[in-house]
Amino acid sequence: MSSQTVSPPAVREAALEQLFAQARSGRMPLPELFDSAGRLTQQGLSEASARLYEDWLAHTASPLRHLACFNWGVVLGTLGRAADAEQAYRRALETAPDFAQARLNLGHQLEQLGRHDEALAQWRSIALQSAPDDATLQLRLHALNNSARLCEQLRRFDEAESWLRQSLELAPAQPGPIQHYVHLRQKQCAWPVYQPVGALTHYHLLAGTSALAMLSATDDPALHMLAAQRFVLERGYKSLSTPLHAKQPLRTGKIRIGYLSGDLHMHAVGLLTAELYETHDRERFEVHAFCWSREDGSPLRARLKAGVDKVWPIGSLSDEAAAQLIAQQGIDVLVDLQGLTSGARPAILTQRPAPVQVSYLGFPGTCGIPGVDWVIADRYVMPPELLPYSSERPIYLPGCYQVSDRQREIGAAPTRAQYGLPEDSFVFCAFNNNFKFTEEVFRLWMRVLHAVPNSVLWLLADNEWAQENMRRAADAQGVARERLVFAPRVAPPDYLARLPLADLFLDTFPYNGGTTASDVLWMGLPLLTCSGRSYISRMAGSLLTHVGLPELATGSLAEYERMAVLLGNTPARVASYRRYLTEQGRQSALFDTPRFVRGLEAEFERLALEHRKS
């Protein structure tokens, strides 16, 4: 009888059982435990690794068992077993209460479990320790920075800033904390934003400002370019020597457009682009979405998914695997809707999964991402003098750069009384996000209120610290606090419905409104903006030009202020603008979505066919 061959899985199972038995014997040395468990993890057998630690701990007495508990917790955490990992770290701390690494990791598991205050308490106990050596300092910085990060996510901005200040006073040269410190102060309207901390001067803070925060800080395109370049260089993003798309067969047939985004849900990008996907000509194009967007259960999310031919969820894929998927699908034109915003995945683009890669909407400025050669623009937002500061070449559309959705849902019309607005006052409105507000423009708004008697400024109630800082800024300029009226955040239909309660929308500078400006004009509310030197400071001016009101796009803040005062004191003129928008605005070039899509498709087709012929 021939001998029976034992299959490899059976051999592996036998070896594992022998290993578990040795762990249960109580005689396995700790170094051997670490070595065996590490090999199991490397082989993709993390569950077996976790069991090995569990068996060893149940049967072995050792003064160093807290180290085994710690490693056990690490493995359990990677398996997503947060509750079990919590217990492992607590067992480590029972044996060694001063084991700071276990306390740090315990905080992370508590955060995963949604027990945020408990997580902060664990990190606080480490953050408040002294730092006699570099190792302890690093642990303390880890605790401080994680406390700041979690508090920022929880919108406890004052606590987040306090933790960051402590961190930066201990160690100034930390790029991440510097970026968050600056942006947190922007979100709170804490002016001046560049408030030195520890050894950090204004220069250090400006040099460390994130690419996104820089868009609010200045309209200098050179500084925008440098901030984007620093982001790319710090993370080591480089193009592959051989693009992924070059390894695919040459394509024929319909042109495949891929949209890359984590914001295809209830988000400004999702709100703007819904009709874009629906309007593409399916006789000539296939439309794919490669997204890591959250499933928020909204009708918008369902509509966005229905508007494309194929949705590819890539949230669980690595950047390399996602890029491979895009290349394998034969995408001709890949449109990045994320840029350098939160959650961006530039490493997908640097692998060049598509021959034509385009930046659009998500980050209204140069991204500097290797492999992204084009940006959607018009000749207003990207005049010739701006081209030297952009790593992307413009794809100029015949109309406005911004797409629009003509199917946005509008709620029931409210009254001024419902929002605490005086019936007989001139209502200036500024509903852009608070981080876009600058001290210079806010002071300008206060001067406008002084110059327009019986006027109020209607603002978005984003956070309590921003509100109080704006009230203090009003106090400093002699404007009564009650002339600042704050509106709560509401669902998009109700937000749209309340816009006509205002008389004039005051845009922010240098970070203009994007989706907000589109909403304002769609609802017939006149908008006043200032156009500067950067793409982002010219967005609203482009919208006004294409809706037919170019005179409301001023060329300097002095002109902007003069125009705001003039309009505030001549309500009849404002009423004529409102009448024009009501009667003709929605029929203007700005809201001609089919025309926009045809222009975009013509450019995409041209670029894709040029590549196919090359």
mmCIF file of N, CA, C and O in Angstrom, residues 70-115:
data_model
loop_
_atom_site.group_PDB
_atom_site.id
_atom_site.type_symbol
_atom_site.label_atom_id
_atom_site.label_comp_id
_atom_site.label_asym_id
_atom_site.label_seq_id
_atom_site.Cartn_x
_atom_site.Cartn_y
_atom_site.Cartn_z
ATOM 1 N N PHE A 70 1.211 42.988 26.610
ATOM 2 C CA PHE A 70 1.299 44.124 25.690
ATOM 3 C C PHE A 70 1.289 43.638 24.244
ATOM 4 O O PHE A 70 0.512 44.127 23.405
ATOM 5 N N ASN A 71 2.167 42.658 23.941
ATOM 6 C CA ASN A 71 2.209 42.145 22.575
ATOM 7 C C ASN A 71 0.893 41.491 22.171
ATOM 8 O O ASN A 71 0.460 41.579 21.018
ATOM 9 N N TRP A 72 0.281 40.808 23.110
ATOM 10 C CA TRP A 72 -1.029 40.198 22.861
ATOM 11 C C TRP A 72 -2.032 41.282 22.472
ATOM 12 O O TRP A 72 -2.803 41.140 21.518
ATOM 13 N N GLY A 73 -2.006 42.397 23.219
ATOM 14 C CA GLY A 73 -2.910 43.508 22.905
ATOM 15 C C GLY A 73 -2.668 44.080 21.530
ATOM 16 O O GLY A 73 -3.609 44.430 20.805
ATOM 17 N N VAL A 74 -1.382 44.158 21.119
ATOM 18 C CA VAL A 74 -1.058 44.677 19.789
ATOM 19 C C VAL A 74 -1.676 43.791 18.713
ATOM 20 O O VAL A 74 -2.299 44.273 17.750
ATOM 21 N N VAL A 75 -1.520 42.462 18.875
ATOM 22 C CA VAL A 75 -2.071 41.538 17.886
ATOM 23 C C VAL A 75 -3.593 41.625 17.848
ATOM 24 O O VAL A 75 -4.204 41.685 16.777
ATOM 25 N N LEU A 76 -4.217 41.665 19.011
ATOM 26 C CA LEU A 76 -5.672 41.767 19.066
ATOM 27 C C LEU A 76 -6.155 43.065 18.423
ATOM 28 O O LEU A 76 -7.190 43.099 17.747
ATOM 29 N N GLY A 77 -5.409 44.143 18.625
ATOM 30 C CA GLY A 77 -5.781 45.416 18.023
ATOM 31 C C GLY A 77 -5.739 45.364 16.513
ATOM 32 O O GLY A 77 -6.628 45.891 15.835
ATOM 33 N N THR A 78 -4.699 44.705 15.953
ATOM 34 C CA THR A 78 -4.610 44.600 14.493
ATOM 35 C C THR A 78 -5.726 43.732 13.929
ATOM 36 O O THR A 78 -6.110 43.883 12.760
ATOM 37 N N LEU A 79 -6.256 42.844 14.749
ATOM 38 C CA LEU A 79 -7.382 41.997 14.324
ATOM 39 C C LEU A 79 -8.725 42.711 14.452
ATOM 40 O O LEU A 79 -9.764 42.161 14.083
ATOM 41 N N GLY A 80 -8.703 43.928 14.991
ATOM 42 C CA GLY A 80 -9.944 44.669 15.172
ATOM 43 C C GLY A 80 -10.736 44.249 16.390
ATOM 44 O O GLY A 80 -11.907 44.612 16.529
ATOM 45 N N ARG A 81 -10.105 43.488 17.276
ATOM 46 C CA ARG A 81 -10.784 43.021 18.490
ATOM 47 C C ARG A 81 -10.476 43.990 19.630
ATOM 48 O O ARG A 81 -9.728 43.702 20.554
ATOM 49 N N ALA A 82 -11.061 45.185 19.531
ATOM 50 C CA ALA A 82 -10.711 46.266 20.451
ATOM 51 C C ALA A 82 -11.037 45.928 21.901
ATOM 52 O O ALA A 82 -10.257 46.243 22.815
ATOM 53 N N ALA A 83 -12.184 45.320 22.148
ATOM 54 C CA ALA A 83 -12.562 45.001 23.537
ATOM 55 C C ALA A 83 -11.583 44.002 24.152
ATOM 56 O O ALA A 83 -11.208 44.126 25.327
ATOM 57 N N ASP A 84 -11.166 42.986 23.379
ATOM 58 C CA ASP A 84 -10.188 42.018 23.880
ATOM 59 C C ASP A 84 -8.829 42.682 24.083
ATOM 60 O O ASP A 84 -8.125 42.399 25.055
ATOM 61 N N ALA A 85 -8.452 43.559 23.151
ATOM 62 C CA ALA A 85 -7.184 44.272 23.288
ATOM 63 C C ALA A 85 -7.189 45.146 24.541
ATOM 64 O O ALA A 85 -6.177 45.242 25.253
ATOM 65 N N GLU A 86 -8.331 45.769 24.808
ATOM 66 C CA GLU A 86 -8.435 46.574 26.039
ATOM 67 C C GLU A 86 -8.094 45.727 27.262
ATOM 68 O O GLU A 86 -7.316 46.146 28.140
ATOM 69 N N GLN A 87 -8.676 44.535 27.346
ATOM 70 C CA GLN A 87 -8.430 43.673 28.503
ATOM 71 C C GLN A 87 -6.969 43.237 28.571
ATOM 72 O O GLN A 87 -6.399 43.134 29.661
ATOM 73 N N ALA A 88 -6.348 43.000 27.435
ATOM 74 C CA ALA A 88 -4.938 42.614 27.431
ATOM 75 C C ALA A 88 -4.070 43.736 27.996
ATOM 76 O O ALA A 88 -3.177 43.489 28.826
ATOM 77 N N TYR A 89 -4.324 44.967 27.568
ATOM 78 C CA TYR A 89 -3.538 46.100 28.077
ATOM 79 C C TYR A 89 -3.818 46.339 29.563
ATOM 80 O O TYR A 89 -2.913 46.696 30.325
ATOM 81 N N ARG A 90 -5.051 46.134 29.997
ATOM 82 C CA ARG A 90 -5.360 46.312 31.425
ATOM 83 C C ARG A 90 -4.630 45.263 32.262
ATOM 84 O O ARG A 90 -4.181 45.550 33.366
ATOM 85 N N ARG A 91 -4.518 44.051 31.741
ATOM 86 C CA ARG A 91 -3.766 43.013 32.458
ATOM 87 C C ARG A 91 -2.294 43.391 32.545
ATOM 88 O O ARG A 91 -1.640 43.162 33.578
ATOM 89 N N ALA A 92 -1.764 43.991 31.480
ATOM 90 C CA ALA A 92 -0.367 44.444 31.523
ATOM 91 C C ALA A 92 -0.183 45.509 32.593
ATOM 92 O O ALA A 92 0.805 45.496 33.339
ATOM 93 N N LEU A 93 -1.146 46.408 32.705
ATOM 94 C CA LEU A 93 -1.033 47.505 33.667
ATOM 95 C C LEU A 93 -1.262 47.027 35.105
ATOM 96 O O LEU A 93 -0.785 47.669 36.051
ATOM 97 N N GLU A 94 -1.984 45.936 35.272
ATOM 98 C CA GLU A 94 -2.130 45.370 36.624
ATOM 99 C C GLU A 94 -0.781 44.936 37.172
ATOM 100 O O GLU A 94 -0.494 45.101 38.358
ATOM 101 N N THR A 95 0.051 44.381 36.296
ATOM 102 C CA THR A 95 1.386 43.929 36.702
ATOM 103 C C THR A 95 2.378 45.081 36.749
ATOM 104 O O THR A 95 3.240 45.133 37.628
ATOM 105 N N ALA A 96 2.263 46.019 35.785
ATOM 106 C CA ALA A 96 3.218 47.127 35.688
ATOM 107 C C ALA A 96 2.456 48.425 35.468
ATOM 108 O O ALA A 96 2.270 48.865 34.326
ATOM 109 N N PRO A 97 1.961 49.044 36.545
ATOM 110 C CA PRO A 97 1.132 50.255 36.409
ATOM 111 C C PRO A 97 1.821 51.411 35.702
ATOM 112 O O PRO A 97 1.141 52.285 35.154
ATOM 113 N N ASP A 98 3.153 51.439 35.706
ATOM 114 C CA ASP A 98 3.885 52.543 35.070
ATOM 115 C C ASP A 98 4.271 52.237 33.619
ATOM 116 O O ASP A 98 5.094 52.945 33.042
ATOM 117 N N PHE A 99 3.694 51.207 33.052
ATOM 118 C CA PHE A 99 4.012 50.791 31.686
ATOM 119 C C PHE A 99 3.303 51.745 30.711
ATOM 120 O O PHE A 99 2.181 51.522 30.275
ATOM 121 N N ALA A 100 4.001 52.833 30.373
ATOM 122 C CA ALA A 100 3.374 53.917 29.608
ATOM 123 C C ALA A 100 2.929 53.473 28.213
ATOM 124 O O ALA A 100 1.876 53.886 27.727
ATOM 125 N N GLN A 101 3.722 52.615 27.570
ATOM 126 C CA GLN A 101 3.335 52.176 26.223
ATOM 127 C C GLN A 101 1.995 51.440 26.243
ATOM 128 O O GLN A 101 1.168 51.604 25.342
ATOM 129 N N ALA A 102 1.785 50.635 27.283
ATOM 130 C CA ALA A 102 0.508 49.919 27.390
ATOM 131 C C ALA A 102 -0.635 50.906 27.617
ATOM 132 O O ALA A 102 -1.738 50.741 27.085
ATOM 133 N N ARG A 103 -0.368 51.951 28.387
ATOM 134 C CA ARG A 103 -1.410 52.949 28.647
ATOM 135 C C ARG A 103 -1.756 53.726 27.371
ATOM 136 O O ARG A 103 -2.924 54.032 27.117
ATOM 137 N N LEU A 104 -0.731 54.039 26.580
ATOM 138 C CA LEU A 104 -0.983 54.708 25.299
ATOM 139 C C LEU A 104 -1.870 53.847 24.401
ATOM 140 O O LEU A 104 -2.856 54.319 23.839
ATOM 141 N N ASN A 105 -1.488 52.579 24.265
ATOM 142 C CA ASN A 105 -2.254 51.691 23.395
ATOM 143 C C ASN A 105 -3.649 51.423 23.930
ATOM 144 O O ASN A 105 -4.608 51.281 23.156
ATOM 145 N N LEU A 106 -3.779 51.376 25.246
ATOM 146 C CA LEU A 106 -5.097 51.215 25.847
ATOM 147 C C LEU A 106 -5.989 52.385 25.437
ATOM 148 O O LEU A 106 -7.169 52.216 25.091
ATOM 149 N N GLY A 107 -5.417 53.584 25.431
ATOM 150 C CA GLY A 107 -6.181 54.756 24.994
ATOM 151 C C GLY A 107 -6.693 54.603 23.571
ATOM 152 O O GLY A 107 -7.834 54.954 23.265
ATOM 153 N N HIS A 108 -5.860 54.064 22.682
ATOM 154 C CA HIS A 108 -6.282 53.881 21.290
ATOM 155 C C HIS A 108 -7.439 52.883 21.186
ATOM 156 O O HIS A 108 -8.369 53.082 20.395
ATOM 157 N N GLN A 109 -7.387 51.821 21.979
ATOM 158 C CA GLN A 109 -8.478 50.836 21.926
ATOM 159 C C GLN A 109 -9.767 51.421 22.494
ATOM 160 O O GLN A 109 -10.860 51.170 21.977
ATOM 161 N N LEU A 110 -9.650 52.215 23.552
ATOM 162 C CA LEU A 110 -10.834 52.869 24.122
ATOM 163 C C LEU A 110 -11.438 53.840 23.109
ATOM 164 O O LEU A 110 -12.664 53.959 22.991
ATOM 165 N N GLU A 111 -10.576 54.519 22.346
ATOM 166 C CA GLU A 111 -11.080 55.404 21.292
ATOM 167 C C GLU A 111 -11.840 54.594 20.242
ATOM 168 O O GLU A 111 -12.913 55.000 19.785
ATOM 169 N N GLN A 112 -11.269 53.435 19.848
ATOM 170 C CA GLN A 112 -11.946 52.585 18.887
ATOM 171 C C GLN A 112 -13.321 52.149 19.380
ATOM 172 O O GLN A 112 -14.262 51.993 18.605
ATOM 173 N N LEU A 113 -13.445 51.985 20.687
ATOM 174 C CA LEU A 113 -14.705 51.543 21.289
ATOM 175 C C LEU A 113 -15.670 52.700 21.538
ATOM 176 O O LEU A 113 -16.759 52.508 22.064
ATOM 177 N N GLY A 114 -15.253 53.921 21.169
ATOM 178 C CA GLY A 114 -16.116 55.084 21.332
ATOM 179 C C GLY A 114 -16.125 55.653 22.734
ATOM 180 O O GLY A 114 -16.937 56.530 23.036
ATOM 181 N N ARG A 115 -15.220 55.214 23.579
ATOM 182 C CA ARG A 115 -15.145 55.707 24.973
ATOM 183 C C ARG A 115 -14.065 56.795 25.037
ATOM 184 O O ARG A 115 -12.975 56.600 25.558
#
